[in-house]
CSV table of C-alpha atoms and ligand atoms in Angstrom, one decimal:
chain,number,residue,atom,x,y,z
A,904,MET,CA,-8.9,5.4,-20.9
A,905,ASN,CA,-6.4,3.2,-20.4
A,906,GLN,CA,-5.2,1.9,-16.9
A,907,ASP,CA,-2.2,4.0,-16.7
A,908,GLU,CA,-4.4,6.8,-18.0
A,909,LEU,CA,-6.9,6.2,-14.8
A,910,LYS,CA,-4.0,5.9,-12.4
A,911,LYS,CA,-2.8,9.1,-13.5
A,912,GLN,CA,-6.7,10.6,-13.3
A,913,VAL,CA,-7.0,9.8,-9.7
A,914,GLY,CA,-2.9,10.9,-8.7
A,915,ASP,CA,-3.7,14.1,-10.1
A,916,GLU,CA,-7.3,14.5,-8.2
A,917,ALA,CA,-5.7,13.4,-5.1
A,918,VAL,CA,-3.1,16.5,-5.0
A,919,LYS,CA,-6.1,18.7,-4.4
A,920,TYR,CA,-6.4,17.2,-1.1
A,921,ILE,CA,-3.1,18.3,-0.4
A,922,GLN,CA,-3.1,21.9,1.1
A,923,ASP,CA,0.2,24.2,2.0
A,924,GLY,CA,1.5,23.5,5.3
A,925,MET,CA,0.8,19.7,5.5
A,926,ILE,CA,3.0,16.8,6.6
A,927,VAL,CA,2.1,14.1,3.5
A,928,GLY,CA,2.3,10.6,3.5
A,929,LEU,CA,3.2,8.8,0.5
A,930,GLY,CA,2.7,5.3,-0.2
A,931,THR,CA,4.1,3.3,-2.5
A,932,GLY,CA,3.5,1.8,-6.6
A,933,SER,CA,2.9,3.1,-10.3
A,934,THR,CA,-0.8,4.7,-9.1
A,935,VAL,CA,1.4,6.7,-6.2
A,936,SER,CA,4.2,7.6,-8.8
A,937,CYS,CA,2.0,9.8,-10.5
A,938,LEU,CA,0.6,11.2,-7.4
A,939,ILE,CA,4.4,12.5,-7.2
A,940,ASP,CA,4.8,13.6,-10.3
A,941,SER,CA,1.5,15.6,-10.0
A,942,LEU,CA,2.5,17.0,-6.6
A,943,GLY,CA,6.1,18.2,-7.3
A,944,GLU,CA,4.6,20.3,-10.2
A,945,LYS,CA,2.2,21.7,-8.2
A,946,ILE,CA,4.8,22.3,-5.4
A,947,ARG,CA,6.8,24.1,-7.6
A,948,GLN,CA,4.0,26.3,-9.5
A,949,LYS,CA,2.3,27.1,-6.1
A,950,HIS,CA,5.5,27.6,-3.7
A,951,LEU,CA,4.1,25.5,-1.4
A,952,HIS,CA,5.9,24.1,1.9
A,953,ILE,CA,4.5,20.4,1.9
A,954,THR,CA,6.5,17.6,3.8
A,955,CYS,CA,6.6,14.6,3.0
A,956,VAL,CA,7.5,11.0,4.7
A,957,THR,CA,7.5,7.9,2.8
A,958,THR,CA,6.5,4.2,2.9
A,959,SER,CA,10.0,2.6,0.5
A,960,LYS,CA,13.2,3.1,-0.7
A,961,ASN,CA,11.8,3.7,-4.2
A,962,THR,CA,9.3,6.5,-3.3
A,963,SER,CA,12.1,8.5,-1.3
A,964,LYS,CA,13.9,8.4,-4.5
A,965,HIS,CA,11.0,9.3,-6.6
A,966,ALA,CA,9.9,12.3,-4.5
A,967,LYS,CA,13.6,13.4,-4.1
A,968,GLU,CA,13.9,13.8,-8.2
A,969,GLN,CA,10.4,15.7,-7.7
A,970,ASN,CA,12.5,18.0,-5.1
A,971,ILE,CA,9.9,16.9,-2.6
A,972,LYS,CA,10.9,18.1,1.1
A,973,LEU,CA,11.3,14.7,2.7
A,974,ILE,CA,11.6,13.9,6.7
A,975,PRO,CA,12.2,10.7,8.5
A,976,LEU,CA,9.1,9.4,10.2
A,977,ASP,CA,10.1,9.1,13.1
A,978,ASP,CA,10.7,13.2,13.3
A,979,VAL,CA,7.5,13.9,13.1
A,980,ASP,CA,4.6,13.7,15.6
A,981,HIS,CA,1.5,13.3,13.5
A,982,ILE,CA,0.7,13.1,9.6
A,983,ASP,CA,-1.9,14.8,8.0
A,984,LEU,CA,-2.7,13.0,5.5
A,985,THR,CA,-1.5,9.7,3.7
A,986,ILE,CA,-2.4,8.9,0.2
A,987,ASP,CA,-1.5,5.3,-1.2
A,988,GLY,CA,-2.7,2.5,-3.6
A,989,ALA,CA,-4.0,-0.7,-3.5
A,990,ASP,CA,-4.7,-3.8,-4.8
A,991,GLU,CA,-7.5,-4.7,-4.4
A,992,ILE,CA,-10.7,-3.1,-2.3
A,993,SER,CA,-13.8,-4.9,-1.2
A,994,ALA,CA,-17.2,-3.4,-1.6
A,995,ASP,CA,-17.0,-2.6,2.3
A,996,PHE,CA,-13.5,-0.5,2.0
A,997,GLN,CA,-11.3,-3.1,3.2
A,998,GLY,CA,-8.0,-3.6,1.6
A,999,ILE,CA,-5.4,-5.7,0.2
A,1000,LYS,CA,-1.8,-4.0,0.1
A,1001,GLY,CA,1.7,-5.2,-0.6
A,1002,GLY,CA,1.9,-6.0,-4.9
A,1003,GLY,CA,4.7,-3.8,-4.3
A,1004,GLY,CA,6.4,-5.5,-1.1
A,1005,SER,CA,6.2,-2.1,1.4
A,1006,LEU,CA,3.1,-3.4,3.0
A,1007,LEU,CA,4.9,-2.9,6.5
A,1008,TRP,CA,6.4,0.3,6.1
A,1009,GLU,CA,2.5,1.5,4.4
A,1010,LYS,CA,0.6,0.5,7.2
A,1011,ILE,CA,3.4,2.3,9.8
A,1012,VAL,CA,2.6,5.1,8.0
A,1013,ALA,CA,-1.2,4.9,7.7
A,1014,ASN,CA,-1.4,3.9,11.4
A,1015,ILE,CA,-0.1,7.7,12.5
A,1016,SER,CA,-2.0,9.3,9.7
A,1017,ASP,CA,-5.0,11.6,10.6
A,1018,ASN,CA,-6.7,11.0,6.8
A,1019,TYR,CA,-5.8,8.1,5.2
A,1020,ILE,CA,-6.5,8.0,1.3
A,1021,TRP,CA,-6.7,5.2,-1.5
A,1022,ILE,CA,-5.9,6.0,-5.1
A,1023,VAL,CA,-7.1,3.1,-7.4
A,1024,ASP,CA,-8.4,2.7,-11.0
A,1025,GLU,CA,-11.2,0.4,-11.2
A,1026,SER,CA,-9.8,-2.9,-11.8
A,1027,LYS,CA,-8.7,-2.9,-8.2
A,1028,MET,CA,-12.8,-2.7,-6.7
A,1029,SER,CA,-14.0,-5.9,-6.3
A,1030,ASN,CA,-16.9,-7.8,-4.3
A,1031,LYS,CA,-14.8,-9.6,-1.6
A,1032,ILE,CA,-11.0,-9.0,-1.0
A,1033,GLY,CA,-9.0,-11.8,-2.4
A,1034,GLU,CA,-11.1,-12.8,-5.0
A,1035,HIS,CA,-8.6,-10.9,-7.7
A,1036,PHE,CA,-5.2,-10.5,-5.8
A,1037,LYS,CA,-3.1,-12.8,-3.6
A,1038,LEU,CA,-2.5,-11.5,0.0
A,1039,PRO,CA,1.1,-10.9,1.1
A,1040,VAL,CA,2.8,-11.5,4.0
A,1041,GLU,CA,6.2,-10.5,5.3
A,1042,VAL,CA,8.3,-12.7,7.1
A,1043,VAL,CA,11.4,-13.0,9.0
A,1044,PRO,CA,14.0,-14.8,6.5
A,1045,PHE,CA,15.2,-17.1,9.2
A,1046,GLY,CA,12.9,-20.5,9.3
A,1047,SER,CA,10.8,-19.1,6.6
A,1048,LYS,CA,10.6,-22.9,5.1
A,1049,GLN,CA,8.6,-23.3,8.1
A,1050,LEU,CA,6.1,-20.9,7.8
A,1051,PHE,CA,6.1,-21.8,4.1
A,1052,ARG,CA,4.9,-25.3,5.1
A,1053,ARG,CA,2.4,-24.4,7.6
A,1054,PHE,CA,1.0,-22.1,5.3
A,1055,THR,CA,0.5,-25.0,3.1
A,1056,LYS,CA,-0.9,-27.7,5.2
A,1057,LEU,CA,-3.4,-24.7,6.3
A,1058,GLY,CA,-4.2,-25.1,2.3
A,1059,TYR,CA,-3.2,-21.2,2.3
A,1060,LYS,CA,-1.3,-22.0,-1.2
A,1061,PRO,CA,1.2,-20.2,-0.3
A,1062,THR,CA,4.2,-18.7,-3.1
A,1063,TRP,CA,7.3,-16.8,-2.7
A,1064,ARG,CA,8.1,-13.4,-4.1
A,1065,MET,CA,10.6,-13.3,-6.3
A,1066,ASP,CA,12.5,-10.5,-7.5
A,1067,SER,CA,12.2,-8.7,-10.9
A,1068,LYS,CA,14.2,-11.5,-12.8
A,1069,GLY,CA,12.7,-14.1,-11.1
A,1070,GLU,CA,16.1,-15.7,-9.8
A,1071,HIS,CA,16.0,-14.9,-6.2
A,1072,ARG,CA,13.6,-13.9,-3.3
A,1073,PHE,CA,12.2,-10.5,-3.0
A,1074,HIS,CA,13.8,-8.5,-0.1
A,1075,THR,CA,11.8,-5.9,1.3
A,1076,ASP,CA,12.9,-2.9,2.1
A,1077,SER,CA,13.1,-4.1,6.1
A,1078,ASP,CA,15.2,-7.2,4.1
A,1079,ASN,CA,12.2,-9.7,5.4
A,1080,TYR,CA,11.1,-12.0,2.5
A,1081,ILE,CA,7.1,-12.3,1.4
A,1082,ILE,CA,4.6,-15.0,1.3
A,1083,ASP,CA,1.9,-14.7,-1.5
A,1084,LEU,CA,-1.0,-16.7,-0.4
A,1085,HIS,CA,-3.7,-17.7,-3.1
A,1086,MET,CA,-6.8,-18.3,-1.0
A,1087,GLY,CA,-9.2,-16.9,-2.9
A,1088,ALA,CA,-12.2,-14.4,-1.5
A,1089,ILE,CA,-11.6,-14.1,2.4
A,1090,GLU,CA,-14.7,-14.6,4.3
A,1091,HIS,CA,-13.3,-13.6,7.4
A,1092,PRO,CA,-10.5,-11.1,6.9
A,1093,HIS,CA,-10.3,-9.8,10.6
A,1094,HIS,CA,-10.2,-13.3,11.8
A,1095,LEU,CA,-7.4,-14.2,9.3
A,1096,ALA,CA,-5.6,-11.1,10.2
A,1097,ASP,CA,-5.6,-11.6,13.9
A,1098,SER,CA,-4.4,-15.4,13.3
A,1099,LEU,CA,-1.6,-14.2,10.8
A,1100,ILE,CA,0.0,-11.6,13.3
A,1101,ARG,CA,0.0,-14.1,16.0
A,1102,THR,CA,2.2,-16.3,13.9
A,1103,VAL,CA,5.8,-16.0,15.0
A,1104,GLY,CA,8.0,-14.9,12.2
A,1105,VAL,CA,5.5,-13.2,10.5
A,1106,ILE,CA,6.3,-9.5,10.7
A,1107,GLU,CA,2.8,-8.0,9.0
A,1108,GLN,CA,0.2,-9.0,6.3
A,1109,GLY,CA,-1.7,-7.3,3.7
A,1110,LEU,CA,-5.0,-6.9,5.2
A,1111,PHE,CA,-5.4,-3.2,5.7
A,1112,LEU,CA,-8.8,-3.2,7.5
A,1113,ASP,CA,-11.1,-0.9,8.9
A,1114,ARG,CA,-8.4,2.0,8.1
A,1115,VAL,CA,-8.8,3.9,4.9
A,1116,ASN,CA,-11.1,7.3,5.0
A,1117,ALA,CA,-11.5,7.4,1.0
A,1118,VAL,CA,-10.8,5.6,-1.7
A,1119,ILE,CA,-10.6,7.6,-4.9
A,1120,VAL,CA,-11.4,5.4,-7.9
A,1121,GLY,CA,-10.8,6.4,-11.9
A,1122,HIS,CA,-13.0,5.7,-14.1
A,1123,ASP,CA,-13.4,6.8,-17.9
A,1124,SER,CA,-16.2,9.5,-16.8
A,1125,GLY,CA,-14.1,10.6,-14.1
A,1126,PRO,CA,-12.4,10.3,-10.6
A,1127,GLU,CA,-14.9,9.2,-8.2
A,1128,TYR,CA,-14.7,9.8,-4.6
A,1129,MET,CA,-15.8,7.5,-1.9
A,1130,GLN,CA,-15.9,8.1,1.7
A,1131,ALA,CA,-15.6,5.0,3.7
A,1132,ARG,CA,-15.4,6.1,7.1
A,1133,PRO,CA,-15.1,9.5,9.0
B,1565,5RP,C1,2.7,-1.8,-2.2
B,1565,5RP,C2,1.3,-1.3,-2.3
B,1565,5RP,C3,0.9,-0.6,-3.7
B,1565,5RP,O1,0.0,0.3,-3.4
B,1565,5RP,C4,0.1,-1.8,-4.6
B,1565,5RP,O2,0.9,-2.7,-4.8
B,1565,5RP,C5,-0.7,-0.7,-5.4
B,1565,5RP,O3,0.4,-0.5,-6.5
B,1565,5RP,P1,0.0,0.0,-7.9
B,1565,5RP,O4,-0.4,0.9,-7.7
B,1565,5RP,O5,1.0,0.1,-9.1
B,1565,5RP,O6,-1.0,-0.8,-8.6
B,1565,5RP,O7,0.9,-2.0,-1.8
B,1565,5RP,O8,3.1,-2.7,-1.1
């Protein structure tokens, strides 16, 4: 199976965990796109009452195309289940997210979710986070070159996230910039997360630590459900 087929496999599998009456958080990215298509189909076929909260403008657009009922995050008192993609997941289920630039909204939604599942193809699994994927950091535009210089001095090898044409800086849905850090395997992710989030000008960073309850991994042999924490 190619990567797109594995993404569809886990998207279809994850829909099985969505029950009638649930409030569901929808993540962002190409794997979640497969989930949205599959969920739209399930809702139509089974006449389910599912209400969703989204983590990006792109996801809202796609969910609306599938006639999925959306509700603003501030209008819910809890989320039963959020399903999202991830960019890299370590053997101890720590993750890097933000490849699509939606880390801030994704983290806010994850934070109020009773159950939080990542869906990924097997290429996303690694030994230590940072081995294969950059670490995205969302920053306020004002003074962001100062932050860039600081990250350079710290040896974090920063690059600016650019738009799809590579001409302008990428803007997040909250109109911030993203600086990607290319630091290799991250030995002390909690320490790094603390120090980044205490840096003035940093809005959020892409380490999602001690958060996910389960991961569904796509393989040629079929989807694998891995319990991370209760
Ligand atoms: C967006 C994310 C995505 O979940 C992550 O980038 C995975 O995307 P894809 O399913 O397209 O590989 O964190 O900010």
